[in-house]
Tab-separated table of C-alpha atoms and ligand atoms in Angstrom:
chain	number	residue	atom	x	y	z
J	1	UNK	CA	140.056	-12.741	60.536
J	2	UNK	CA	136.556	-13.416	61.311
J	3	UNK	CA	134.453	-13.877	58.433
J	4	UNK	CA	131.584	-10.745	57.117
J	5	UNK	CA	128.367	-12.317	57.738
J	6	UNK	CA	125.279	-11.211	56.247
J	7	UNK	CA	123.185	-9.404	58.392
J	8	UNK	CA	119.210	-8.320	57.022
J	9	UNK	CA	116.984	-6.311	58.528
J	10	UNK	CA	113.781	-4.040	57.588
J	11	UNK	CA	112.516	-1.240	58.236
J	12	UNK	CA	108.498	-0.141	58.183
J	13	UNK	CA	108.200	3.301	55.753
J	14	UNK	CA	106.528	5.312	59.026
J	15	UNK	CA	107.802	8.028	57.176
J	16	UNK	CA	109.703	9.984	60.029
J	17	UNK	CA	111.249	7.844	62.169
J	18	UNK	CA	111.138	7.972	65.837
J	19	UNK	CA	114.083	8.295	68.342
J	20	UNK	CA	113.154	4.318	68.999
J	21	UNK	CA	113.643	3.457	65.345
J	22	UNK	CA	116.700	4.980	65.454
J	23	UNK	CA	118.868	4.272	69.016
J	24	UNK	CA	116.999	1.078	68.725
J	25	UNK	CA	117.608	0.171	65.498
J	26	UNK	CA	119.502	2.328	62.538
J	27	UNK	CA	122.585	3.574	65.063
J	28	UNK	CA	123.543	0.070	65.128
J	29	UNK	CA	123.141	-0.430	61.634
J	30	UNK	CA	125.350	2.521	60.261
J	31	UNK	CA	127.784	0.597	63.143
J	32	UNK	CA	127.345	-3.115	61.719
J	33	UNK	CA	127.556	-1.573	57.881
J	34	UNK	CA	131.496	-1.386	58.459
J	35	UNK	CA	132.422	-5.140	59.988
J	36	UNK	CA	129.374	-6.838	57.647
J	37	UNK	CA	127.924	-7.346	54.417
J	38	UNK	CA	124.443	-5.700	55.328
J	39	UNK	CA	121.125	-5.497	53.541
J	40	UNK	CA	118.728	-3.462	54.878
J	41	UNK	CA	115.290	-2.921	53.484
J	42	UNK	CA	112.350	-0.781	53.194
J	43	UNK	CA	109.238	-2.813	53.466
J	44	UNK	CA	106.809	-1.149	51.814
J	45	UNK	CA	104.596	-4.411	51.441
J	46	UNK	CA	104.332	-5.421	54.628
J	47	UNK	CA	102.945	-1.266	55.383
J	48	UNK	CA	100.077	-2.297	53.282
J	49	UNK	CA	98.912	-5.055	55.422
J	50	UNK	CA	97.004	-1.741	57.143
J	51	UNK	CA	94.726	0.850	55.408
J	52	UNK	CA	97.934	3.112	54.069
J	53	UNK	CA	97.216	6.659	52.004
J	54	UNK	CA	98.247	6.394	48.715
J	55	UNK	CA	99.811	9.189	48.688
J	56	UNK	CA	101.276	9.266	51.893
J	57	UNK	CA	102.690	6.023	51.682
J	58	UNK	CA	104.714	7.324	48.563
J	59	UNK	CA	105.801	9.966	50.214
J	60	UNK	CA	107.099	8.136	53.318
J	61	UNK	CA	108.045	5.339	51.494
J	62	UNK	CA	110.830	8.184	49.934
J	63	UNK	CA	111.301	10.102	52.824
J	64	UNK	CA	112.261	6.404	55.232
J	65	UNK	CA	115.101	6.375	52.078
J	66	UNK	CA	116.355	9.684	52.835
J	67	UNK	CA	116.352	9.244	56.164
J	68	UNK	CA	118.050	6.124	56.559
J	69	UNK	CA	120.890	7.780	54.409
J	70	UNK	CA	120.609	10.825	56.717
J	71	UNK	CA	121.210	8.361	59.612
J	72	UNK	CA	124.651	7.861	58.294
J	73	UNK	CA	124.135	4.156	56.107
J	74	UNK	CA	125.612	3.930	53.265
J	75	UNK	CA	125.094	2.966	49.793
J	76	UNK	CA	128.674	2.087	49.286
J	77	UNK	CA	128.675	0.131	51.770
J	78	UNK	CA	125.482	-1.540	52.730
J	79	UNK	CA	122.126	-2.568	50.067
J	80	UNK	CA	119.536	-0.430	50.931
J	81	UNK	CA	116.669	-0.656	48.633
J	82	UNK	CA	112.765	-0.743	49.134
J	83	UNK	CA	111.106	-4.410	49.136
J	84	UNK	CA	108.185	-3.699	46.097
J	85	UNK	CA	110.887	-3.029	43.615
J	86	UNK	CA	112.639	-6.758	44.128
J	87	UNK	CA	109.654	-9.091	43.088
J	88	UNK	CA	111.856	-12.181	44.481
J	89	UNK	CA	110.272	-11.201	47.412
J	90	UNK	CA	106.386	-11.793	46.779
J	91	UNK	CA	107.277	-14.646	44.695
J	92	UNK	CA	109.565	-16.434	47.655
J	93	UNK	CA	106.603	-15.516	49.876
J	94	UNK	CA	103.967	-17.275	48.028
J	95	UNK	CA	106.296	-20.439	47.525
J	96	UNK	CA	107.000	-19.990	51.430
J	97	UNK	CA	103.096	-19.791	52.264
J	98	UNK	CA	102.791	-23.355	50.914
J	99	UNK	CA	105.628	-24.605	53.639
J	100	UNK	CA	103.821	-22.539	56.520
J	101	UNK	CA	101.303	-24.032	58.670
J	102	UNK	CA	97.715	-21.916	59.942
J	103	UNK	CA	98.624	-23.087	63.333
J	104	UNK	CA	101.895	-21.372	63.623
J	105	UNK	CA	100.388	-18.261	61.953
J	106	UNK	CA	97.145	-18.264	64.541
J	107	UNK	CA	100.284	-18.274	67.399
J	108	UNK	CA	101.683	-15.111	66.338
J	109	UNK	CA	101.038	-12.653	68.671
J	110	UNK	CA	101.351	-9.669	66.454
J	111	UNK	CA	98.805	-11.000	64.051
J	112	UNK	CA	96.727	-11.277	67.268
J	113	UNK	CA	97.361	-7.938	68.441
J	114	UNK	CA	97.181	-5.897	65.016
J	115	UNK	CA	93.954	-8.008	64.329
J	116	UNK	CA	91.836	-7.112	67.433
J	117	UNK	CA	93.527	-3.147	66.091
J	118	UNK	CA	92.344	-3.359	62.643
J	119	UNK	CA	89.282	-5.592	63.580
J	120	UNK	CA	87.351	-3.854	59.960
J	121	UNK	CA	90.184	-4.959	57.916
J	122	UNK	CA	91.629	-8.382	58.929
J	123	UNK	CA	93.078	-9.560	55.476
J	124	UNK	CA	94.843	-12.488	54.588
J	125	UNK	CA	98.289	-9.919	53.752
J	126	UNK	CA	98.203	-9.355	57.575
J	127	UNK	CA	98.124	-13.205	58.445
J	128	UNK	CA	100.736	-14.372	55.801
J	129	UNK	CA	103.035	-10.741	57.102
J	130	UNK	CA	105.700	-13.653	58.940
J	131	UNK	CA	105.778	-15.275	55.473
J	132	UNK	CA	106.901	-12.505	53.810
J	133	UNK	CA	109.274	-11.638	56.655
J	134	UNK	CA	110.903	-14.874	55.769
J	135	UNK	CA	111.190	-14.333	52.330
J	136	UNK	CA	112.948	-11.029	53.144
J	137	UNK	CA	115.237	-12.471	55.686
J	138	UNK	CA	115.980	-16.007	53.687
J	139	UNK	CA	116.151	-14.734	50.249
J	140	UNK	CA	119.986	-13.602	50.764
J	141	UNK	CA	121.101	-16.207	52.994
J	142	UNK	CA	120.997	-13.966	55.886
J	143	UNK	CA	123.359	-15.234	59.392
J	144	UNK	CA	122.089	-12.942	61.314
J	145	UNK	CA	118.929	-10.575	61.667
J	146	UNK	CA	119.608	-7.429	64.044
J	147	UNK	CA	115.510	-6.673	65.161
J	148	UNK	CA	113.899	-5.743	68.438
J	149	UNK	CA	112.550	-7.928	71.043
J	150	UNK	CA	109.005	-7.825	69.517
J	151	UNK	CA	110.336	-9.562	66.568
J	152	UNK	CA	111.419	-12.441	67.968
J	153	UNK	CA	108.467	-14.939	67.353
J	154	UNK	CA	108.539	-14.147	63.729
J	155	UNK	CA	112.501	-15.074	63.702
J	156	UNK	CA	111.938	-18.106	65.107
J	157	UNK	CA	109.593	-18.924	62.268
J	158	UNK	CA	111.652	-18.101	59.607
J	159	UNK	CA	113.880	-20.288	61.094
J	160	UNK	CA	111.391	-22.991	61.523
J	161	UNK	CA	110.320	-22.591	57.727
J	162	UNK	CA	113.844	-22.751	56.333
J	163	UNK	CA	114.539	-26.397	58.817
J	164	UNK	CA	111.638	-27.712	57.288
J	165	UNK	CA	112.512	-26.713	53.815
J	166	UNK	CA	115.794	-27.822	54.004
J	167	UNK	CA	114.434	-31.154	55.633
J	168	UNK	CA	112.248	-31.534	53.033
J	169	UNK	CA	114.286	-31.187	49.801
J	170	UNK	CA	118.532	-30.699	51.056
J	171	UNK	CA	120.346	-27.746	52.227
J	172	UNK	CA	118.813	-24.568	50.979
J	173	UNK	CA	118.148	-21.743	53.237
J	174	UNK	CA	121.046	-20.621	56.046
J	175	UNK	CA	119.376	-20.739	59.103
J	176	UNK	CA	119.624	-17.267	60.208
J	177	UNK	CA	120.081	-16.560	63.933
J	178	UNK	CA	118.118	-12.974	65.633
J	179	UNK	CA	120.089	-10.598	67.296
J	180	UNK	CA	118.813	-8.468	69.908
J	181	UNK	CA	121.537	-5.621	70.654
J	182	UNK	CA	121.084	-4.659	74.517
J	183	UNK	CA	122.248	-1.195	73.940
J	184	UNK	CA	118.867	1.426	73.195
J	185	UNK	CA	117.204	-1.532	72.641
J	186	UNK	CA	113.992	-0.679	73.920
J	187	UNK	CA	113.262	3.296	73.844
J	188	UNK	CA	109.559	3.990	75.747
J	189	UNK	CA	107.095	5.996	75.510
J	190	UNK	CA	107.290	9.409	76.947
J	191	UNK	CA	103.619	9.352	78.440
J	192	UNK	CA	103.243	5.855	78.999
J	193	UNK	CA	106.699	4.123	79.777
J	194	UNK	CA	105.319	0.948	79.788
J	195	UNK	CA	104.863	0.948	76.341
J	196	UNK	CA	107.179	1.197	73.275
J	197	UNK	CA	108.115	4.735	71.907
J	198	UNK	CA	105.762	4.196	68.608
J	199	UNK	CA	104.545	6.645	65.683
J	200	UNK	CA	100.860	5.630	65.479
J	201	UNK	CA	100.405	6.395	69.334
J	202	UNK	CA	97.850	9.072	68.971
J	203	UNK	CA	99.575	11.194	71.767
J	204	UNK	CA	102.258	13.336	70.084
J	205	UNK	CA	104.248	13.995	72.954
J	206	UNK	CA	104.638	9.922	73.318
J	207	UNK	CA	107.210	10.268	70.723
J	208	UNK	CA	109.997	11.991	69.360
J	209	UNK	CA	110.831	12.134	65.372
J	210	UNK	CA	114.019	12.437	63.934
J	211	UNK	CA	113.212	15.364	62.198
J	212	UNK	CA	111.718	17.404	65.240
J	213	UNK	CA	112.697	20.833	66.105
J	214	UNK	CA	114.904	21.524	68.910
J	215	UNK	CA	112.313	23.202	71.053
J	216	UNK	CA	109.454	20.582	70.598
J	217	UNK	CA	112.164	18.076	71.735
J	218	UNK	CA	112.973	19.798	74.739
J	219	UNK	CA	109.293	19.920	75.528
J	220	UNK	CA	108.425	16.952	74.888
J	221	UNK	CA	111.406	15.234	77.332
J	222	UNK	CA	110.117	18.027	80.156
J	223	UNK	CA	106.850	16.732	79.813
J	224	UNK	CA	107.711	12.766	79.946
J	225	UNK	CA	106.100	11.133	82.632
J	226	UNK	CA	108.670	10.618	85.743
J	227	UNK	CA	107.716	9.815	89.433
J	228	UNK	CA	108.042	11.917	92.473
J	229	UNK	CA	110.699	11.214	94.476
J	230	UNK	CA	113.255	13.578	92.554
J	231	UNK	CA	115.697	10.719	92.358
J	232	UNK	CA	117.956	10.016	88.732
J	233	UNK	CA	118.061	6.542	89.390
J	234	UNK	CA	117.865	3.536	87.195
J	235	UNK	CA	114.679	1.083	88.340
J	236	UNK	CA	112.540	-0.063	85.341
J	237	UNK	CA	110.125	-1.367	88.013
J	238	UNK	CA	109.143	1.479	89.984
J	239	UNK	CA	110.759	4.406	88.177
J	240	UNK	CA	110.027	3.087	84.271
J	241	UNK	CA	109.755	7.042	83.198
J	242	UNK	CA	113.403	8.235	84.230
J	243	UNK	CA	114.624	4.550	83.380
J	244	UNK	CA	113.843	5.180	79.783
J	245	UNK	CA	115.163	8.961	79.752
J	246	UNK	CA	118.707	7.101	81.500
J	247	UNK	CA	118.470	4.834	78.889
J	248	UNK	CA	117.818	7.185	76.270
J	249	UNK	CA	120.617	9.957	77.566
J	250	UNK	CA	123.032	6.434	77.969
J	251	UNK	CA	122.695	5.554	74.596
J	252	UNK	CA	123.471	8.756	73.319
J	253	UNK	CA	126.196	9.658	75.233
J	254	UNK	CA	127.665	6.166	75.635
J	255	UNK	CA	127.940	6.593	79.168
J	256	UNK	CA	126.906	3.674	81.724
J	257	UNK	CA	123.736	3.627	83.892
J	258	UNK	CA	125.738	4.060	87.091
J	259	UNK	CA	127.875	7.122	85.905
J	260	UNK	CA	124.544	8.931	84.793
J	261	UNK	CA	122.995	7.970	88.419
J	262	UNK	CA	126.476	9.637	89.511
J	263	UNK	CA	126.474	12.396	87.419
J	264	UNK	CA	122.929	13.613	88.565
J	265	UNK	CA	122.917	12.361	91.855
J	266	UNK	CA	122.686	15.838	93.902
J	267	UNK	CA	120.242	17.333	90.935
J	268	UNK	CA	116.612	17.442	90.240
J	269	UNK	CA	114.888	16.096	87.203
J	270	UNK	CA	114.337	19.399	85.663
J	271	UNK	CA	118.204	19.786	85.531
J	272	UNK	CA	118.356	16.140	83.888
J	273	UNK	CA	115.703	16.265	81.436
J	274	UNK	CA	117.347	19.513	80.415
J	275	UNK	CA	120.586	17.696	79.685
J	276	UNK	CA	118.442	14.927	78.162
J	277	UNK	CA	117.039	16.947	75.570
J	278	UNK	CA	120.328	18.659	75.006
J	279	UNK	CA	121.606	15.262	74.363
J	280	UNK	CA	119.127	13.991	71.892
J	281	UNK	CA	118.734	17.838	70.006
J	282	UNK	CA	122.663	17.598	69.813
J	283	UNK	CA	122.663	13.987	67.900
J	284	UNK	CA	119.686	15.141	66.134
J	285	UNK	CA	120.924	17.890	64.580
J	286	UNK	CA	123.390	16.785	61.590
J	287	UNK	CA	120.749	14.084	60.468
J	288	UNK	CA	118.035	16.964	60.165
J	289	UNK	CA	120.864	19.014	58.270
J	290	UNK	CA	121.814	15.913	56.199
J	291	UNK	CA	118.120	15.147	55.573
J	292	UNK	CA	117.206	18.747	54.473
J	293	UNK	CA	119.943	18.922	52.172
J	294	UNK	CA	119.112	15.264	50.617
J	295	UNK	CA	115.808	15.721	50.177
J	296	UNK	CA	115.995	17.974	47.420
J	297	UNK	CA	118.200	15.604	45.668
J	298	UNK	CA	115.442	13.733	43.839
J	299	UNK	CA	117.644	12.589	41.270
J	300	UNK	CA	120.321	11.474	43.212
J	301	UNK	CA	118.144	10.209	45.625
J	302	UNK	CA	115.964	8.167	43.000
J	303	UNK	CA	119.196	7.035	41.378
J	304	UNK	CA	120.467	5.301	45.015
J	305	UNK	CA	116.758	3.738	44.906
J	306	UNK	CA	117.439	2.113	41.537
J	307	UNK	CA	121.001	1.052	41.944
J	308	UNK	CA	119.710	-0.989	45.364
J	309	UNK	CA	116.920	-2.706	43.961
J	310	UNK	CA	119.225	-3.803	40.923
J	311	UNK	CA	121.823	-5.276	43.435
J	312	UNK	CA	118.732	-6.693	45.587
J	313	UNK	CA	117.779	-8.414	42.350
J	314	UNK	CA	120.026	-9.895	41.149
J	315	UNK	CA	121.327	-10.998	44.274
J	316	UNK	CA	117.825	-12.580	45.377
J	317	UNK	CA	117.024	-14.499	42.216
J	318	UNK	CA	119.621	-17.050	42.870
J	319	UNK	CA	118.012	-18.525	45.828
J	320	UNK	CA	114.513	-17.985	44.837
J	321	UNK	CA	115.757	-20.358	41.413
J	322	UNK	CA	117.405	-22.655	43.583
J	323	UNK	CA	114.188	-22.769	45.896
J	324	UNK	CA	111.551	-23.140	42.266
J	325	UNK	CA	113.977	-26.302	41.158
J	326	UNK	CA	113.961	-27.399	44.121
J	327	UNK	CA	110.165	-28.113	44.699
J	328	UNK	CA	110.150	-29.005	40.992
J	329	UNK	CA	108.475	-26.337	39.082
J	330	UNK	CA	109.166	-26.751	35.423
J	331	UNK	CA	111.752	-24.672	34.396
J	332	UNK	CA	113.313	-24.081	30.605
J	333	UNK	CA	117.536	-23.728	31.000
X	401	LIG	N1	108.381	-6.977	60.888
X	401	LIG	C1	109.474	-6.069	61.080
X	401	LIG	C2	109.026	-4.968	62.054
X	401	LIG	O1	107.859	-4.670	62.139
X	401	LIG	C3	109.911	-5.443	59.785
X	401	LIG	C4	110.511	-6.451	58.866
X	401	LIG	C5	109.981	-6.911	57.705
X	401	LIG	C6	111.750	-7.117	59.043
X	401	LIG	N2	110.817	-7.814	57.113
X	401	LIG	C7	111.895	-7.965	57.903
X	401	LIG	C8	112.712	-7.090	60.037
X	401	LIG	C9	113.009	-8.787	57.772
X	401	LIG	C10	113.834	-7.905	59.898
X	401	LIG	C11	113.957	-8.758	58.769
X	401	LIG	O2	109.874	-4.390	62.711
């Protein structure tokens, strides 16, 4: 039998999630929980590398818990725990700064991007973010990182950091590979299909959340922007708008690109985006059930939170004590 590899990823506390986060992202997660030993994480401290509410960043910070549970991952089987409460991580990412060059941190291209965003608030937290990311990501000896295409650079520099560190002193870090599932990889926005389905886009109807109710959702997918030919077929090119809602009712249905061009072929788009939303209301509906219910579990809930950052903890300590000796800070046996 194949060995379980360890598979880390983590997740931004936007609060509600977006049909992007979770096609994209958690679906495949809840999948990968059952074949691998899987960490995922709420990173809290890389939110506050932007202007966050207190108070709403508690709140999400919760809710993103209750919702990934809603999603269907489980605490049985897979870590899930929220990044503040394991203080390996700032302390790997400090000892990781000092093995990071400013060059490679000036090439990032979401550093770039969030900087010319935030331009009042460029802090050093928002330069160092890839550090951190590698502290996350090396701390349990992670094979493999599931993540979106977006991510890539700052996998490649995790990988970079943990060559150089293992170069430097021996064999410390595994040098964990990215994975970029095909499959809902990439859901769009409604309005602008050129652009990735996101939470801070300041037009509503741009996304969908998890927790939506079933008639916004069917509003919102009759309003996405489509073309004018009338045609349900797939071509990211020319058609991006019904590409995305193909891709979106393909995910969700598990049904291949050409069977949904075959399935619609002699119908309009108002007929398909009304068996789009169907589709995403339908898969929708037992997480906003699950997620109602859970939700007034505080105790429970606050209990799961505990229980993961303990395992977290104790897990990440042993490589960040391997990493201290290591680089030879002074420690009493
Ligand atoms: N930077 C990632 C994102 O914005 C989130 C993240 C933080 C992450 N630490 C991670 C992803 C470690 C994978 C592994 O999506």
């Amino acid at each position: 039998m194949e060995e379980k590899k360890i598979i880390f990823s983590g997740i931004q506390p936007s609060g509600y999630f977006t049909l992007g986060n979770y096609l994209g992202a958690i679906k495949n997660w809840t999948r990968l929980q059952h074949e691998h030993n899987c960490i995922f994480c709420i990173v809290d401290m890389h939110a506050i590398t932007v202007r966050q509410e207190p108070k709403n960043l508690r709140q999400r910070t919760y809710d993103s818990f209750v919702q990934l549970i809603s999603c269907g991952l489980d605490p049985e089987k897979a870590l899930l725990f929220i990044q503040s409460h394991v203080p390996a991580h700032a302390e790997l990412a400090w000892l990781l700064n000092c093995y990071t060059y400013m060059g490679e941190l000036n090439r990032m291209t979401q550093f770039k991007d969030k900087s010319s965003r935030h331009s009042e608030n460029i802090n050093a937290g928002l330069y160092t973010y890839p550090s951190l990311m590698a502290a996350d990501i090396l701390l349990y000896q992670t094979d493999m990182v599931p993540v979106g295409e977006d991510q890539k650079q700052h996998i490649e520099l995790t990988r970079d950091i943990a060559i150089r560190f293992n170069n430097s002193y021996s064999p410390t870090f595994v040098v964990p590979e990215g994975y970029f599932p095909k499959a809902g990889a990439r859901v769009m926005s409604l309005q602008e299909p050129d652009k990735k389905m996101s939470k801070s886009d300041e037009n509503v109807n741009a996304y969908i959340t998890l927790l939506e109710e079933p008639s916004v959702i069917m509003n919102k997918v009759k309003r996405a922007v489509t073309d004018s030919d009338n045609q349900v077929r797939y071509d990211i090119k020319n058609k991006a708008g019904i590409s995305n809602l193909i891709d979106i009712y393909s995910s969700i249905t598990g049904k291949s690109i050409q069977d949904v061009e075959k399935e619609f072929s002699s119908t309009g788009y108002g007929q398909f985006k009304n068996a789009v939303g169907e589709a995403v209301v339908e898969i929708l509906s037992p997480i906003q059930k699950r997620f109602k219910e859970l939700s007034k579990e505080k105790d429970y809930i606050n209990q799961l939170i505990k229980e993961g950052a303990q395992k977290a903890d104790s897990r990440s300590y042993k490589t960040l004590n391997k990493v201290m000796r290591k680089i030879g800070l002074y420690q009493v046996k």
